[in-house]
PDB file of C-alpha atoms in Angstrom:
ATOM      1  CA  UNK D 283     -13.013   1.858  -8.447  1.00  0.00           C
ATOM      2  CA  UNK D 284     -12.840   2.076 -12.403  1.00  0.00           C
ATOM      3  CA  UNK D 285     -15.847   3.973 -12.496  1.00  0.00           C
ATOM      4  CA  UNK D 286     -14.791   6.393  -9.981  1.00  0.00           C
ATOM      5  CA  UNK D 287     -12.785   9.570 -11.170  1.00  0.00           C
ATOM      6  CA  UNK D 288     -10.297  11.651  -9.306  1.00  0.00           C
ATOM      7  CA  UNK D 289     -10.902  15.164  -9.121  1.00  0.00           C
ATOM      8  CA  UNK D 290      -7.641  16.743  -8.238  1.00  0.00           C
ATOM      9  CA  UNK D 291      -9.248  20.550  -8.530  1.00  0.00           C
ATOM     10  CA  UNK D 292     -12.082  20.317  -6.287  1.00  0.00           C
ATOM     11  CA  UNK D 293     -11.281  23.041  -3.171  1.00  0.00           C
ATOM     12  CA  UNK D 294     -12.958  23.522  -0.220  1.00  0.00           C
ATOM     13  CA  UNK D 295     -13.915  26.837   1.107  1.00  0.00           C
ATOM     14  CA  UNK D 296     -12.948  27.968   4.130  1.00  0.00           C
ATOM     15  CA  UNK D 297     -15.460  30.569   4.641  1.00  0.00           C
ATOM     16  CA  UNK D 298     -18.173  28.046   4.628  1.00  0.00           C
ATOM     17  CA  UNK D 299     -20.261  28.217   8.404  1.00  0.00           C
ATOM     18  CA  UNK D 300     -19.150  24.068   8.570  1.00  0.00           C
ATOM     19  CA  UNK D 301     -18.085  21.290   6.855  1.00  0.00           C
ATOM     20  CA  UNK D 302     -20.573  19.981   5.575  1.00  0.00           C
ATOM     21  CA  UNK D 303     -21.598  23.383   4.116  1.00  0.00           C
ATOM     22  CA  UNK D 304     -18.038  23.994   2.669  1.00  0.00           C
ATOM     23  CA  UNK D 305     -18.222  20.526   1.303  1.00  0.00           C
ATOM     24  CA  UNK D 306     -21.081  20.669  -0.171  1.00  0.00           C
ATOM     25  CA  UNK D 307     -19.949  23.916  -1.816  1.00  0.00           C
ATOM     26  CA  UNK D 308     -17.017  22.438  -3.292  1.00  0.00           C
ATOM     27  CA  UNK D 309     -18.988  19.766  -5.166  1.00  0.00           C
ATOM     28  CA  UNK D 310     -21.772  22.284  -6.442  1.00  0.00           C
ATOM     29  CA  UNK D 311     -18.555  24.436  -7.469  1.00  0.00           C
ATOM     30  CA  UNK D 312     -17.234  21.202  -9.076  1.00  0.00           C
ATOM     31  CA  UNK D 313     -20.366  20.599 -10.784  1.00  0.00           C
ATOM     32  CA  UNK D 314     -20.554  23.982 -12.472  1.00  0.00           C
ATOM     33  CA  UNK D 315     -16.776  23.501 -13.493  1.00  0.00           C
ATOM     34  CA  UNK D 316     -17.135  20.639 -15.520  1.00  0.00           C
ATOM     35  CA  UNK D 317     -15.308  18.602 -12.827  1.00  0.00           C
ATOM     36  CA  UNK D 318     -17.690  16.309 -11.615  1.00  0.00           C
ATOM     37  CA  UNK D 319     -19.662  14.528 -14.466  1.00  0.00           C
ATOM     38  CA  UNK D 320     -22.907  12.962 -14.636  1.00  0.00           C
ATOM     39  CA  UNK D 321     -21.944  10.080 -16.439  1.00  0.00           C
ATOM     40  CA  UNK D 322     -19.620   9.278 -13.497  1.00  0.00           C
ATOM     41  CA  UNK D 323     -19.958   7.971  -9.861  1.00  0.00           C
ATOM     42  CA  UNK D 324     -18.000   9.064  -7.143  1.00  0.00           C
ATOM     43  CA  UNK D 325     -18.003   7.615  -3.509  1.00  0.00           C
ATOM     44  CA  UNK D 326     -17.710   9.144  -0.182  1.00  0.00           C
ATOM     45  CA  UNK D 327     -14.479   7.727   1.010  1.00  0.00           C
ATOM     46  CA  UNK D 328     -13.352   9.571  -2.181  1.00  0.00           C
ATOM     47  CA  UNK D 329     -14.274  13.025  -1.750  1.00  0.00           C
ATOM     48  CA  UNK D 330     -13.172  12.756   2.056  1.00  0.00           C
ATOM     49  CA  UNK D 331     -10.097  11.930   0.964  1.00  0.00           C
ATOM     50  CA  UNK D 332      -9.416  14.389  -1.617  1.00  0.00           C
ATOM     51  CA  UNK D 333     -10.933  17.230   0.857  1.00  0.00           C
ATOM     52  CA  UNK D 334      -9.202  16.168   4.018  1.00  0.00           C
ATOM     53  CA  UNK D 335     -12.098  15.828   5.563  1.00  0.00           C
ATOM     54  CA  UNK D 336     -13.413  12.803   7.515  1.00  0.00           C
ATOM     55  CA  UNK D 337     -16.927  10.932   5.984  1.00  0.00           C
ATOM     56  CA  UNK D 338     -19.547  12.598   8.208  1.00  0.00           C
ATOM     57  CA  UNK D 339     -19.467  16.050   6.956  1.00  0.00           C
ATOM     58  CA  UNK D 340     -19.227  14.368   3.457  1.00  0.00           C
ATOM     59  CA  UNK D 341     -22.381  12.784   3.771  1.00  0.00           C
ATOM     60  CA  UNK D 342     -24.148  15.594   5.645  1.00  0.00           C
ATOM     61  CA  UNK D 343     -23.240  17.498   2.394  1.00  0.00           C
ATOM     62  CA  UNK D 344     -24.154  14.870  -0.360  1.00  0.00           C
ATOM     63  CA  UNK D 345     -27.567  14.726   1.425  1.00  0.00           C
ATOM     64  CA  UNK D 346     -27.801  18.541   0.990  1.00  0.00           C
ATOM     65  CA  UNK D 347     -27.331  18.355  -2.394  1.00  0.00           C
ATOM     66  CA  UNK D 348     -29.677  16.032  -3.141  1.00  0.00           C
ATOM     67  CA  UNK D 349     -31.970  17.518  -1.715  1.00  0.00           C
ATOM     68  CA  UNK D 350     -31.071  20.468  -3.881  1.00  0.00           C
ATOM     69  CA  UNK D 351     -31.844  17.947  -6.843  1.00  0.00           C
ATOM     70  CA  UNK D 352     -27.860  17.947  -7.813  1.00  0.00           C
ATOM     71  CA  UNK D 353     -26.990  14.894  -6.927  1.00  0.00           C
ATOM     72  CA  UNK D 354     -28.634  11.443  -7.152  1.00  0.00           C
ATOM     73  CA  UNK D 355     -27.424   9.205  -4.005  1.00  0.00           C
ATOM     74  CA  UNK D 356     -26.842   5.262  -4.857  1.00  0.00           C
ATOM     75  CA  UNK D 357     -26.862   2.845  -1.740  1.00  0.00           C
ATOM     76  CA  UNK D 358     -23.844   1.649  -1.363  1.00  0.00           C
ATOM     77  CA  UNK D 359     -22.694   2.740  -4.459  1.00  0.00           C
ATOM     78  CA  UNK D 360     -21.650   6.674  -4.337  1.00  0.00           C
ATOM     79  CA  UNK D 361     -23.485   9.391  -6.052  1.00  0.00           C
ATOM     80  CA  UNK D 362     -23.917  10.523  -9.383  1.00  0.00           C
ATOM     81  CA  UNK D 363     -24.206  14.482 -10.647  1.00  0.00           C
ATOM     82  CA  UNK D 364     -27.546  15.619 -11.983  1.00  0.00           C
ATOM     83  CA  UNK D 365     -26.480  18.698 -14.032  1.00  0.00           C
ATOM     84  CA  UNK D 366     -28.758  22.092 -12.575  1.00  0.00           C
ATOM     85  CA  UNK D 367     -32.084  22.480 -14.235  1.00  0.00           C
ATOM     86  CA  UNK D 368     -33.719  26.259 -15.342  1.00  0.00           C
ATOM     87  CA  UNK D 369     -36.791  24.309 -14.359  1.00  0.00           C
ATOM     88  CA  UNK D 370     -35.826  23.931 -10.638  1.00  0.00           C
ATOM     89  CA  UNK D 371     -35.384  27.602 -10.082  1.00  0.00           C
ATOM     90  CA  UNK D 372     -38.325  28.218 -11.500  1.00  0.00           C
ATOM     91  CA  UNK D 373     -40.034  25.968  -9.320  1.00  0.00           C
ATOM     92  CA  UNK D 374     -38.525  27.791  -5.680  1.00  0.00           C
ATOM     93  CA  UNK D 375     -39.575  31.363  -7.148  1.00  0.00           C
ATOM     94  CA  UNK D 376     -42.899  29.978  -7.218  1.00  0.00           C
ATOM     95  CA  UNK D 377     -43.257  28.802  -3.903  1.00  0.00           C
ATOM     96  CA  UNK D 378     -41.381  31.944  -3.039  1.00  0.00           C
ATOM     97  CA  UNK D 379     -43.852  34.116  -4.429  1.00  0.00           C
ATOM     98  CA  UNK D 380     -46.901  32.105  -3.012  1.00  0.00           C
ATOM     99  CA  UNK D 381     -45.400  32.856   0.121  1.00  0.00           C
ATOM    100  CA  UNK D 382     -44.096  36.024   0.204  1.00  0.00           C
ATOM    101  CA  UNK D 383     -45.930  38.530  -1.885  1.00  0.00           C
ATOM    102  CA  UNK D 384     -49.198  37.572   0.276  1.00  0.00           C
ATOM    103  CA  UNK D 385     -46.797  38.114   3.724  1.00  0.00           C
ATOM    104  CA  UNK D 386     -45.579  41.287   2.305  1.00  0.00           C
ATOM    105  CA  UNK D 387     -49.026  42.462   2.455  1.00  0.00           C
ATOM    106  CA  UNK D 388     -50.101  41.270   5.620  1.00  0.00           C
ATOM    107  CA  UNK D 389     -46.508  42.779   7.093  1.00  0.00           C
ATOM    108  CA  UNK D 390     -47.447  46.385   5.839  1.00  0.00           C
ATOM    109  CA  UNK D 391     -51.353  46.005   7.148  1.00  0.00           C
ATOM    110  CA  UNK D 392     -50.370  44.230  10.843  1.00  0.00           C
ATOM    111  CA  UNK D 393     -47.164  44.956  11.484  1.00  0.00           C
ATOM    112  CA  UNK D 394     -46.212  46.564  15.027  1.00  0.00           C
ATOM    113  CA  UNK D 395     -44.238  49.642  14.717  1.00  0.00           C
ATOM    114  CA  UNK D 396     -41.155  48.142  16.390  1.00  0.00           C
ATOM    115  CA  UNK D 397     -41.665  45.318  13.887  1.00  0.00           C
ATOM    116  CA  UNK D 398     -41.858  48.308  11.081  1.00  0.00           C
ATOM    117  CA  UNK D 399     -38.705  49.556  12.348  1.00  0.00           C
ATOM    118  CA  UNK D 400     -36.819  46.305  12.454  1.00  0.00           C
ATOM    119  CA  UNK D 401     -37.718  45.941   8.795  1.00  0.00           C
ATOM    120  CA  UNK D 402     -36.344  49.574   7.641  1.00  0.00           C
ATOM    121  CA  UNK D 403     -33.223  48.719  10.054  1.00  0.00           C
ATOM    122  CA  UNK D 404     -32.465  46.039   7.659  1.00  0.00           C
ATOM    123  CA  UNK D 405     -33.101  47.739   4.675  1.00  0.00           C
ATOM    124  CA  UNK D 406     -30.799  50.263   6.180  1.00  0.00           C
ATOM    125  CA  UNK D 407     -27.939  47.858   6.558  1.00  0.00           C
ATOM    126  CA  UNK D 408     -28.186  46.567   2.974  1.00  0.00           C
ATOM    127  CA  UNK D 409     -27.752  50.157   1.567  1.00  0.00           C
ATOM    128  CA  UNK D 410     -24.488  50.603   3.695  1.00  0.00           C
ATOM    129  CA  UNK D 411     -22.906  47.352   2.503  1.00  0.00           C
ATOM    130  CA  UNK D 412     -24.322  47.825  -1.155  1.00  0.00           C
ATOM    131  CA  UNK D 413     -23.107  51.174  -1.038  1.00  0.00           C
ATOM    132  CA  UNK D 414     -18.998  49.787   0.330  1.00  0.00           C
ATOM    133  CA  UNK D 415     -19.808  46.679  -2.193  1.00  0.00           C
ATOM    134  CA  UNK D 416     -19.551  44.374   1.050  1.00  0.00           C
ATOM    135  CA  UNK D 417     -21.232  41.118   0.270  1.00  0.00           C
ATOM    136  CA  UNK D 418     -20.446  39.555   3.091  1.00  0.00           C
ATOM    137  CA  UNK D 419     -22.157  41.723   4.743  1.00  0.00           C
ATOM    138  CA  UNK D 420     -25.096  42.276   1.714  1.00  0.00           C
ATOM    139  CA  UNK D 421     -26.694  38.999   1.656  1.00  0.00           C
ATOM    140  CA  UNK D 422     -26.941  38.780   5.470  1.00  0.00           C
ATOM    141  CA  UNK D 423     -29.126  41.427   5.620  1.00  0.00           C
ATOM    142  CA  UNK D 424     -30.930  40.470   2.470  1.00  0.00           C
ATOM    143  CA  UNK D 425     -32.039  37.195   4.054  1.00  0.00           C
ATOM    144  CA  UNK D 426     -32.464  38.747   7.621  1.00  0.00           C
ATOM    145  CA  UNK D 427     -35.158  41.544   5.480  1.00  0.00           C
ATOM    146  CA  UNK D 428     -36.869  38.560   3.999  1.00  0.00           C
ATOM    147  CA  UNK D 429     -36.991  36.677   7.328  1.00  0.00           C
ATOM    148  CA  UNK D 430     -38.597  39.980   9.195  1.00  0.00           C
ATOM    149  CA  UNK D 431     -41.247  40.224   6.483  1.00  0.00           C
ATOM    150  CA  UNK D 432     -42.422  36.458   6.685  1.00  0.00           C
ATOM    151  CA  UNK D 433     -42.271  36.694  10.652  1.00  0.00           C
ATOM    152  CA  UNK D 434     -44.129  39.803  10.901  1.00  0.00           C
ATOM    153  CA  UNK D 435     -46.739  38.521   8.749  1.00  0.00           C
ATOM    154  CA  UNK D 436     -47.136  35.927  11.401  1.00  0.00           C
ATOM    155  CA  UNK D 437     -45.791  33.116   9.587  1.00  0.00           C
ATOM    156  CA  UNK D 438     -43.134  31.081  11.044  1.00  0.00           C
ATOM    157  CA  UNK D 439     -43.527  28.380   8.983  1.00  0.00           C
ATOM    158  CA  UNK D 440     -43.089  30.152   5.927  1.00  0.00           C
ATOM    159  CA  UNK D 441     -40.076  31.849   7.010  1.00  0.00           C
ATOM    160  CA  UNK D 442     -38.153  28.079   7.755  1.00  0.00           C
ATOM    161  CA  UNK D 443     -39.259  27.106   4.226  1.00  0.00           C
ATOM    162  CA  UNK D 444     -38.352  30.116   2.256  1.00  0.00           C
ATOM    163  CA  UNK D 445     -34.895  30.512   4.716  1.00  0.00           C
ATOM    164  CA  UNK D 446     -34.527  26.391   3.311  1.00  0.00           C
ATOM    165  CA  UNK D 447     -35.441  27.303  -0.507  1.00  0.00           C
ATOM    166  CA  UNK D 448     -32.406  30.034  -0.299  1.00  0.00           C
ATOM    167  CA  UNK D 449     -29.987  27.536   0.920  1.00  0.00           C
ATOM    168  CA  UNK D 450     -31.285  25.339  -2.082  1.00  0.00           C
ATOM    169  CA  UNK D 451     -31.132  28.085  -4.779  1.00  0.00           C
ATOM    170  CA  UNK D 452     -27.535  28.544  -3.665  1.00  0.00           C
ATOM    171  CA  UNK D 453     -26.207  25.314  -4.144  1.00  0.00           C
ATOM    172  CA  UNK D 454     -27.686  25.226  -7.737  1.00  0.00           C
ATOM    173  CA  UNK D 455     -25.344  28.119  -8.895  1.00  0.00           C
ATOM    174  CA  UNK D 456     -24.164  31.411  -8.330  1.00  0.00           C
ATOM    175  CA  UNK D 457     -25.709  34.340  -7.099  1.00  0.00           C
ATOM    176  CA  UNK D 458     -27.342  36.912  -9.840  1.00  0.00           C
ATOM    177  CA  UNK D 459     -23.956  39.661  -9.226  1.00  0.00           C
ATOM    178  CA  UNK D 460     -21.930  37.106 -11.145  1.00  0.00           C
ATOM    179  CA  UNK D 461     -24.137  37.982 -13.883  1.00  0.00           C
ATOM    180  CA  UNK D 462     -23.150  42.002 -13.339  1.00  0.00           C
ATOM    181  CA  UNK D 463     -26.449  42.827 -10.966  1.00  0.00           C
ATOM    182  CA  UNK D 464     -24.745  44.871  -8.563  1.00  0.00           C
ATOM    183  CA  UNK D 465     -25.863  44.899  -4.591  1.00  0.00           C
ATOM    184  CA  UNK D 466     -27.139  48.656  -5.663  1.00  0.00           C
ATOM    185  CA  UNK D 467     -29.237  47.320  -7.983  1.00  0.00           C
ATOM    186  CA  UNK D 468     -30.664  44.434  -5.296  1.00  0.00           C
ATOM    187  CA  UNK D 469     -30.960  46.880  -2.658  1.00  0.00           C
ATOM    188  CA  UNK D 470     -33.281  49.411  -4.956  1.00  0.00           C
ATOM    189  CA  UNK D 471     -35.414  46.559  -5.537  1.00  0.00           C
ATOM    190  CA  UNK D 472     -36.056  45.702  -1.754  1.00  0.00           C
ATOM    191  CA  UNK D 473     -36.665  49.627  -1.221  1.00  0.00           C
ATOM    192  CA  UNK D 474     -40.477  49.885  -2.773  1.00  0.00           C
ATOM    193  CA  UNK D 475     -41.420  46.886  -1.046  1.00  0.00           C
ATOM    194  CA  UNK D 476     -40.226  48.391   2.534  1.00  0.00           C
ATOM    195  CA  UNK D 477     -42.063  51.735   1.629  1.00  0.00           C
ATOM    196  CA  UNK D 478     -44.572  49.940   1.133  1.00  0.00           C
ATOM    197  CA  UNK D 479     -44.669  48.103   4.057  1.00  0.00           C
ATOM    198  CA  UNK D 480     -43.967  51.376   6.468  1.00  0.00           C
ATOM    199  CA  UNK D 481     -47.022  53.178   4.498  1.00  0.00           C
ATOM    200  CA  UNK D 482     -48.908  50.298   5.627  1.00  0.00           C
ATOM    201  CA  UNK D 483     -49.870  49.756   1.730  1.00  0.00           C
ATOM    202  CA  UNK D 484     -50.467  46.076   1.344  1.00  0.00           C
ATOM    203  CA  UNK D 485     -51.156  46.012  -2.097  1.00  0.00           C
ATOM    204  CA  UNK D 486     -48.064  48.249  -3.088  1.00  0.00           C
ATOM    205  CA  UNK D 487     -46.157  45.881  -0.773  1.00  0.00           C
ATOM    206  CA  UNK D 488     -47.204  43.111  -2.484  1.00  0.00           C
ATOM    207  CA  UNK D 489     -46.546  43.958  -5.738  1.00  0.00           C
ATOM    208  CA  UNK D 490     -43.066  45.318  -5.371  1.00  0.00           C
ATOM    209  CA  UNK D 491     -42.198  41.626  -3.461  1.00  0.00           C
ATOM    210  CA  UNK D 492     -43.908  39.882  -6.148  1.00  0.00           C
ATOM    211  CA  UNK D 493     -41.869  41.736  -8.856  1.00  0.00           C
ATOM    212  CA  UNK D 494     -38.319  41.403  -6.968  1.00  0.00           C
ATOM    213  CA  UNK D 495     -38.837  37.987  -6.593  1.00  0.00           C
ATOM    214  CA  UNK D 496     -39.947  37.184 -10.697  1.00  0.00           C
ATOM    215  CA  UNK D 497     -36.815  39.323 -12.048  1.00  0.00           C
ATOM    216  CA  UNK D 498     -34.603  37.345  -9.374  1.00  0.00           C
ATOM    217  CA  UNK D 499     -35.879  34.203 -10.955  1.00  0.00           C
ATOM    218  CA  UNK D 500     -35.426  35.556 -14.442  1.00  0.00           C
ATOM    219  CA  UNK D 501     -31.983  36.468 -14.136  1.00  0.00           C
ATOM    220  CA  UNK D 502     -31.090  32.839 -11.630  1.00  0.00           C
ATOM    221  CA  UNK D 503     -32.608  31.137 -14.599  1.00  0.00           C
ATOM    222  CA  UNK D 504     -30.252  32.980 -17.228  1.00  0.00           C
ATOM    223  CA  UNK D 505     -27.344  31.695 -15.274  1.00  0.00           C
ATOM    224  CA  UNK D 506     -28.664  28.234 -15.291  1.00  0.00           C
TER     225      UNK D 506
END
């Protein structure tokens, strides 16, 4: 136990959707405080105790986050913190973009009209929470937009890994309003790509998903 550290400040979030989410929160959280320190190892039994939480959810988490590429896991041992890395982000954005700006196309070109209409719908409810600066509304709808492209474009798959890389990119740090982008500002940048899709323009389509997605990146990677 001399190598483990107490960490009196961590909090967990009660808006998380479980336990394992909010705990895994509070540790990325503690991470980006300066709480939890890579030089140190911490242990389950630990962080359960300190979050009042029993050691399932705790290790559900800790295997989220290493998957994330924020912690290192130690057999027996604990965990240590692996600070975020720029390079990471970049590395999601590219997949991102391999898989999206190509659906984006194939959305506009085979899209059904009811699938057409789903997409606008979401669009839709991203300008009325951008426009009452409801996040928890916002990002919903952001991912739910996202998710409609990839499916329409007939790709399942793609959809599971992309909705995956999100969950990822959140755990390494906070989402591009803390650095002032407003949900206005998000929403305009969905619009062209939605136009694009309704006008059945695939190459419009693609480049307006390929350019959202590089200035997200740019702007995750500044916060990093």
């Amino acid at each position: 136990m001399s190598n483990m550290l107490l960490m009196p400040s961590l909090r967990l979030p009660q808006e998380a959707p479980s336990l394992a989410d909010a705990v895994a929160q509070a540790v990325r959280d503690g991470i980006a405080a300066g709480e939890l320190l890579p030089e140190r190892r911490y242990s389950v039994y630990q962080l359960a105790e300190l979050l009042g939480v029993s050691r399932s959810p705790v290790r559900e988490g800790m295997l989220r986050l290493a998957e994330a590429g924020l912690v290192v896991i130690q057999r027996n041992r604990g965990f240590r913190v692996l600070p975020p890395r720029a390079r990471d982000i970049e590395e999601i954005i590219e997949i991102r973009l391999a898989l999206e700006a190509p659906a984006a196309r194939k959305a506009a070109v085979t899209g059904t009209a009811e699938q057409h209409a789903a997409i606008r719908t979401a669009l839709d409810t991203m300008a009325r929470a951008a426009a009452g600066g409801d996040e928890a509304a916002f990002w919903p709808a952001d991912r739910s937009l996202h998710d409609l492209l990839l499916h329409t474009a007939g790709n399942t798959r793609a959809a599971a890994i992309v909705a995956q890389l999100r969950s990822t990119t959140a755990l390494l740090g906070p989402p591009t309003t803390a650095g002032g982008r407003t949900l206005t500002q998000i929403h305009a940048e969905h619009e062209p790509v939605v136009t694009a899709v309704l006008a059945r323009d695939g190459a419009a389509a693609e480049s307006a998903m390929r350019t959202h997605l590089e200035a997200t990146g740019r702007l995750l990677m500044m916060r990093l």
